[in-house]
C-alpha positions as a LaTeX table, in Angstrom:
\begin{tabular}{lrrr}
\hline
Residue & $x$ (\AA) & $y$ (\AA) & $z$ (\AA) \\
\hline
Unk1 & $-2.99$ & 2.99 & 0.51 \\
Unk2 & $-1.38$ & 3.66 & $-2.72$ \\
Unk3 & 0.51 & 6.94 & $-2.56$ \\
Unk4 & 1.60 & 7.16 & $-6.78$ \\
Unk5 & 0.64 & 9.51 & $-9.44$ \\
Unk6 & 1.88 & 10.20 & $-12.97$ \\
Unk7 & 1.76 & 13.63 & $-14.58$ \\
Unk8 & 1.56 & 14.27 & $-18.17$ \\
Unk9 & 2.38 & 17.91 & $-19.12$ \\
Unk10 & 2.71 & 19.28 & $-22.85$ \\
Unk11 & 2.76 & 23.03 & $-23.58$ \\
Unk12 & 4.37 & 24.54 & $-26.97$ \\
Unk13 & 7.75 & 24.50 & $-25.10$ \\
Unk14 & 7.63 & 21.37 & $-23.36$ \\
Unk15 & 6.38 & 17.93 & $-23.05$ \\
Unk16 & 6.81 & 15.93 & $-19.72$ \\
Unk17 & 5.81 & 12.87 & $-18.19$ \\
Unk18 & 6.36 & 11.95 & $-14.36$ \\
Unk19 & 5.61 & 9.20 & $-12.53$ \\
Unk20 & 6.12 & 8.91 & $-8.56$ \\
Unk21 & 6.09 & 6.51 & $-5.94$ \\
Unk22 & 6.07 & 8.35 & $-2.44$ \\
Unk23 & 6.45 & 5.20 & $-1.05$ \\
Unk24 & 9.50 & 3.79 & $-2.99$ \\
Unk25 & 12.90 & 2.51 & $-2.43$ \\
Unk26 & 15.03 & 5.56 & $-4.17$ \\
Unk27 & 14.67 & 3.96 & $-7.77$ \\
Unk28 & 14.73 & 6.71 & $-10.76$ \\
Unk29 & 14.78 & 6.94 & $-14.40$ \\
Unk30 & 15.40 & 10.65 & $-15.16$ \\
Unk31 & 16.44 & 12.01 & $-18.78$ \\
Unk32 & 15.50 & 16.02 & $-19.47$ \\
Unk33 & 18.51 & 16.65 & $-22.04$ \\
Unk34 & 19.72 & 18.27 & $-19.19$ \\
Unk35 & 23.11 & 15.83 & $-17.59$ \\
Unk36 & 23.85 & 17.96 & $-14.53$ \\
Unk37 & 20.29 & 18.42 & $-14.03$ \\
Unk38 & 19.28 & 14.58 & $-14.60$ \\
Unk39 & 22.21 & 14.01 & $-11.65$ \\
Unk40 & 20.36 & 16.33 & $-9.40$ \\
Unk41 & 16.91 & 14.57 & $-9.75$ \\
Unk42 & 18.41 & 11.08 & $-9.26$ \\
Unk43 & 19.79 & 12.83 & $-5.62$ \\
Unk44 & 16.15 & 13.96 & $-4.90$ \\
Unk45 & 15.00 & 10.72 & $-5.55$ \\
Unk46 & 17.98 & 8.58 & $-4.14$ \\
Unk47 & 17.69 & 9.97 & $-0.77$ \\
Unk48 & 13.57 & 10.56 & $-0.37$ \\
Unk49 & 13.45 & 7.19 & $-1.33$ \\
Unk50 & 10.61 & 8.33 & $-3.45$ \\
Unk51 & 10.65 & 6.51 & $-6.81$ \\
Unk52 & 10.98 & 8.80 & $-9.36$ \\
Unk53 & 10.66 & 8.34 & $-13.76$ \\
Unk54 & 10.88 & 11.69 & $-15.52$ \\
Unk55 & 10.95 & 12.18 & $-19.36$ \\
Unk56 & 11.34 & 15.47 & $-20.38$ \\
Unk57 & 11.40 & 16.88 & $-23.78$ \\
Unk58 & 12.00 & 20.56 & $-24.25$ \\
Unk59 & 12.92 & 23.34 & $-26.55$ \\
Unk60 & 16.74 & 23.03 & $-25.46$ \\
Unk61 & 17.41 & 24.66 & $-28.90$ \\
Unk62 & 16.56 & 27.76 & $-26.97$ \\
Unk63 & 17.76 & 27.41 & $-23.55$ \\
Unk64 & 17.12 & 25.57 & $-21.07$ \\
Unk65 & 14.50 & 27.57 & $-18.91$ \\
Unk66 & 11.57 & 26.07 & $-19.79$ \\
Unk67 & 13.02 & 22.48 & $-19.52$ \\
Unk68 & 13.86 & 23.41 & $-15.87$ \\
Unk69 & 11.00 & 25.26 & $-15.18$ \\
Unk70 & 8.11 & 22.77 & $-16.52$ \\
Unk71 & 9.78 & 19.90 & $-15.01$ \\
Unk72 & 9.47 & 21.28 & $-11.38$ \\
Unk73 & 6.26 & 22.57 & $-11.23$ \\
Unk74 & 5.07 & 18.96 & $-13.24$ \\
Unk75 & 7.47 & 16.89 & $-10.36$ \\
Unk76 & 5.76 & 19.43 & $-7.95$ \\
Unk77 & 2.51 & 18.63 & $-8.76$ \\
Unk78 & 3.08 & 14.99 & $-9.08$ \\
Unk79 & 3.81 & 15.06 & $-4.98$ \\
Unk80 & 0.75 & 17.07 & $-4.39$ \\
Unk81 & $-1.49$ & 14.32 & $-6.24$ \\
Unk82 & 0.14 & 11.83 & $-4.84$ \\
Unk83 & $-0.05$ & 13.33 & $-1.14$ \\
Unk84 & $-3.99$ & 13.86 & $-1.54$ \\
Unk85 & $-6.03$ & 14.94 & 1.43 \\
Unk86 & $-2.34$ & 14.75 & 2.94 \\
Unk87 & $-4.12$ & 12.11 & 6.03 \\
Unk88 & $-1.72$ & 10.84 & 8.36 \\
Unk89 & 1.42 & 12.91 & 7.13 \\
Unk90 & 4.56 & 13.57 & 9.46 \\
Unk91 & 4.01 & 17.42 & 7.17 \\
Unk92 & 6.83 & 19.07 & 8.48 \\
Unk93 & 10.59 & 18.12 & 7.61 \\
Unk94 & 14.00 & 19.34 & 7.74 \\
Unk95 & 17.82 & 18.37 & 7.51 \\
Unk96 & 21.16 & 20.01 & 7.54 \\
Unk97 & 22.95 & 18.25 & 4.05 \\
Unk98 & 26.74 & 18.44 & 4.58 \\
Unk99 & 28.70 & 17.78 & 1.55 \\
Unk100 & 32.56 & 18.53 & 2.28 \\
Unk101 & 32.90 & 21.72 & 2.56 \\
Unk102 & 29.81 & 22.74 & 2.24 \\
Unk103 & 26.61 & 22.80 & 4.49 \\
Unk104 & 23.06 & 23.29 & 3.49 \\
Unk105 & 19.89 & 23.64 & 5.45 \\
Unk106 & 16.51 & 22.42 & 4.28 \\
Unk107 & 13.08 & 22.81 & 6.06 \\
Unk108 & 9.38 & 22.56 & 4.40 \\
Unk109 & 6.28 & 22.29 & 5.50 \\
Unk110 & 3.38 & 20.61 & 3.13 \\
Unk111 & 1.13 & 23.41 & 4.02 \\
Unk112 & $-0.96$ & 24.09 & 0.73 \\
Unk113 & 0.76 & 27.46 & 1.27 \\
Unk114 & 3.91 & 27.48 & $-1.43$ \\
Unk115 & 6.50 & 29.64 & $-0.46$ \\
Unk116 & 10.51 & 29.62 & $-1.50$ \\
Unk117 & 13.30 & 31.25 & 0.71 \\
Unk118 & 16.59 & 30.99 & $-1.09$ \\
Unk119 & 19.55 & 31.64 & 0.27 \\
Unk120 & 21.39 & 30.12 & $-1.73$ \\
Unk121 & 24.52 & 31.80 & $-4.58$ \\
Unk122 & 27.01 & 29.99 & $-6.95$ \\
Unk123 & 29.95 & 31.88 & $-8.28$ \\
Unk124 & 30.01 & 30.57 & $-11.34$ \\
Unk125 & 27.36 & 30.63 & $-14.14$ \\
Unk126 & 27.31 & 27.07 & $-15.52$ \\
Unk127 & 27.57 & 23.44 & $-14.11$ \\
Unk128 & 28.23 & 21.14 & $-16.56$ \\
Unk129 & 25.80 & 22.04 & $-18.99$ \\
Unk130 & 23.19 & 24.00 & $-16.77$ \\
Unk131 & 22.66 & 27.51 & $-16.21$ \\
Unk132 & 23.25 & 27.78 & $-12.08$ \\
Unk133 & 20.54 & 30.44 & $-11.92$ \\
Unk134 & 17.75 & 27.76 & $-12.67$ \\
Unk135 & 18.22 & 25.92 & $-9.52$ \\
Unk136 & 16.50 & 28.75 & $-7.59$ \\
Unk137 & 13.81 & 28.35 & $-10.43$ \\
Unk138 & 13.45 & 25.05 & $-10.39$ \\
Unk139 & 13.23 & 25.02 & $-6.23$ \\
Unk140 & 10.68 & 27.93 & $-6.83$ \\
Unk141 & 8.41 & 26.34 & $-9.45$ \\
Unk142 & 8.51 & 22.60 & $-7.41$ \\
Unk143 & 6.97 & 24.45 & $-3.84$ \\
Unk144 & 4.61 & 26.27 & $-5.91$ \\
Unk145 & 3.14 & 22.89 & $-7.81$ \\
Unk146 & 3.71 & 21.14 & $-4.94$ \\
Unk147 & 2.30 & 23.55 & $-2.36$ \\
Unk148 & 5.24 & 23.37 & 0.37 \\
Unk149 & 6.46 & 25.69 & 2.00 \\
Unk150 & 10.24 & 25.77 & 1.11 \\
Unk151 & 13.41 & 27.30 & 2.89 \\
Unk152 & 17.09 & 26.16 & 1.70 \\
Unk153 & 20.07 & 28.32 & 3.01 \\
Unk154 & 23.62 & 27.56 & 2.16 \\
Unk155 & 25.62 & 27.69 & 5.62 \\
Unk156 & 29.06 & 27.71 & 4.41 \\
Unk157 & 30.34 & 26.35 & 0.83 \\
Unk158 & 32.87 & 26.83 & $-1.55$ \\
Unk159 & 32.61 & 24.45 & $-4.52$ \\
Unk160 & 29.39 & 25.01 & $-6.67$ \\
Unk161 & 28.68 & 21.47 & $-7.51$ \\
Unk162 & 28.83 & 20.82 & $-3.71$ \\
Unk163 & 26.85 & 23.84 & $-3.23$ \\
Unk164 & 23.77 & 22.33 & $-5.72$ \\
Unk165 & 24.18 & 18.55 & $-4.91$ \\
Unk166 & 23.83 & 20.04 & $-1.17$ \\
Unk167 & 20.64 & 21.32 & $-1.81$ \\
Unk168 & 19.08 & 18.81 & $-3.06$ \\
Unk169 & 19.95 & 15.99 & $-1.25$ \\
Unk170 & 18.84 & 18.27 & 1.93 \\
Unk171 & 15.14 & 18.35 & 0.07 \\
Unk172 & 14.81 & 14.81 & $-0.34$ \\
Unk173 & 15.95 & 13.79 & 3.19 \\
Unk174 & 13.11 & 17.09 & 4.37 \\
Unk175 & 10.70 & 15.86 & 2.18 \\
Unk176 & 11.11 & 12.05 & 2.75 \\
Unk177 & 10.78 & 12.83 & 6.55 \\
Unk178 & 7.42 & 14.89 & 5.60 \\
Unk179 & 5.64 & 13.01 & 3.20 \\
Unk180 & 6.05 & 10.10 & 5.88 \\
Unk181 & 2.93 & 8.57 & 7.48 \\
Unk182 & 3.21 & 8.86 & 11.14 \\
Unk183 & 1.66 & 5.83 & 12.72 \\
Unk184 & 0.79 & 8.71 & 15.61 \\
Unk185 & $-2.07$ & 10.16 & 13.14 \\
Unk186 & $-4.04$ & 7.76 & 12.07 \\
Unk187 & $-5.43$ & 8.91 & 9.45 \\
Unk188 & $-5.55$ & 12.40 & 10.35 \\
Unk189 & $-4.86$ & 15.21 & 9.08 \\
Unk190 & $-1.90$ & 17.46 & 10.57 \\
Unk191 & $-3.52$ & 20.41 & 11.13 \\
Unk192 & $-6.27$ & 22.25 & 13.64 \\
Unk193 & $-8.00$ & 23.71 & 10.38 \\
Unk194 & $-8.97$ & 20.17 & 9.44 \\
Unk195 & $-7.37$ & 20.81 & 6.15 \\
Unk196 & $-4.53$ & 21.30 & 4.15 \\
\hline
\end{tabular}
């Protein structure tokens, strides 16, 4: 079973093209304009172990929004295609991401039922080059596409880059332990309404 999809996505603000491998070794080629935000995807992809190629090209001449925002829900919706019927699936997954100081807890479920809690604050208003209030976007516009269920809370953490890196490295080890197939299953799928 081949568990890949590619996603081609072009709107008058954006035009994307993803490629994953849910059953990869970590391997990514990520380049949205965006440096701090390119870092961040290699982490999701790094520790899933889901291969990930993402070229985005967006109107950055404006801000950075729609970069952010297309390349979620088209990375989103790149899982769900990928995922199918979702037969055999571990579905739920969740890890506490400690990164110094700093402790983040991630937990999904690959429901069909998107849903983002955030708990999550920076104190300052730029990383790098990105705009910290996207990363709630981008988390938001991924589970929707995707159609996970998505929690991510913050525990404790001082330093913002921490703070972000935290995050995502606690969605790809949730979502690497989710996507999974669970020899257990069979080919089933993981829930008592036959579908997801």
């Amino acid at each position: 079973m081949t568990r890949t999809s590619t996603i081609s996505r072009t709107t008058a603000e954006t035009d994307i093209a993803v490629t994953i491998d849910l059953d990869g070794t970590g391997a990514y080629d990520v380049a949205t304009g965006i440096g701090f935000f390119d870092h961040m995807l290699e982490q999701l992809s790094r520790h899933s172990l889901i291969d990930l190629h993402v070229r985005t090209h967006g109107d950055l001449h404006i801000d950075q929004h729609h970069t952010v925002e297309d390349t979620g829900i088209a990375i989103g919706e790149a899982v769900a295609r990928a995922l199918g019927d979702k037969r055999g699936i571990r579905r739920y997954g969740d890890a506490l991401s400690p990164m110094d100081e700093t402790l983040t807890r991630v937990a999904l479920d690959i429901s069909g039922r998107p849903w983002l809690v955030w708990k999550t604050a920076f104190s300052q208003k730029r990383l790098g080059e990105m705009d910290t209030e996207l990363f709630q976007h981008w988390f938001h516009s991924f589970a929707q596409a995707a159609g996970i269920t998505l929690h991510v809370e913050t525990l404790h953490g001082e330093n913002n880059h921490h703070i972000a890196e935290s995050a995502f490295k606690g969605l790809a080890r949730a979502l690497r332990t989710a996507v999974e197939i669970d020899p257990r299953k069979g080919d089933a799928i993981p829930s008592t309404k036959g579908m997801l």
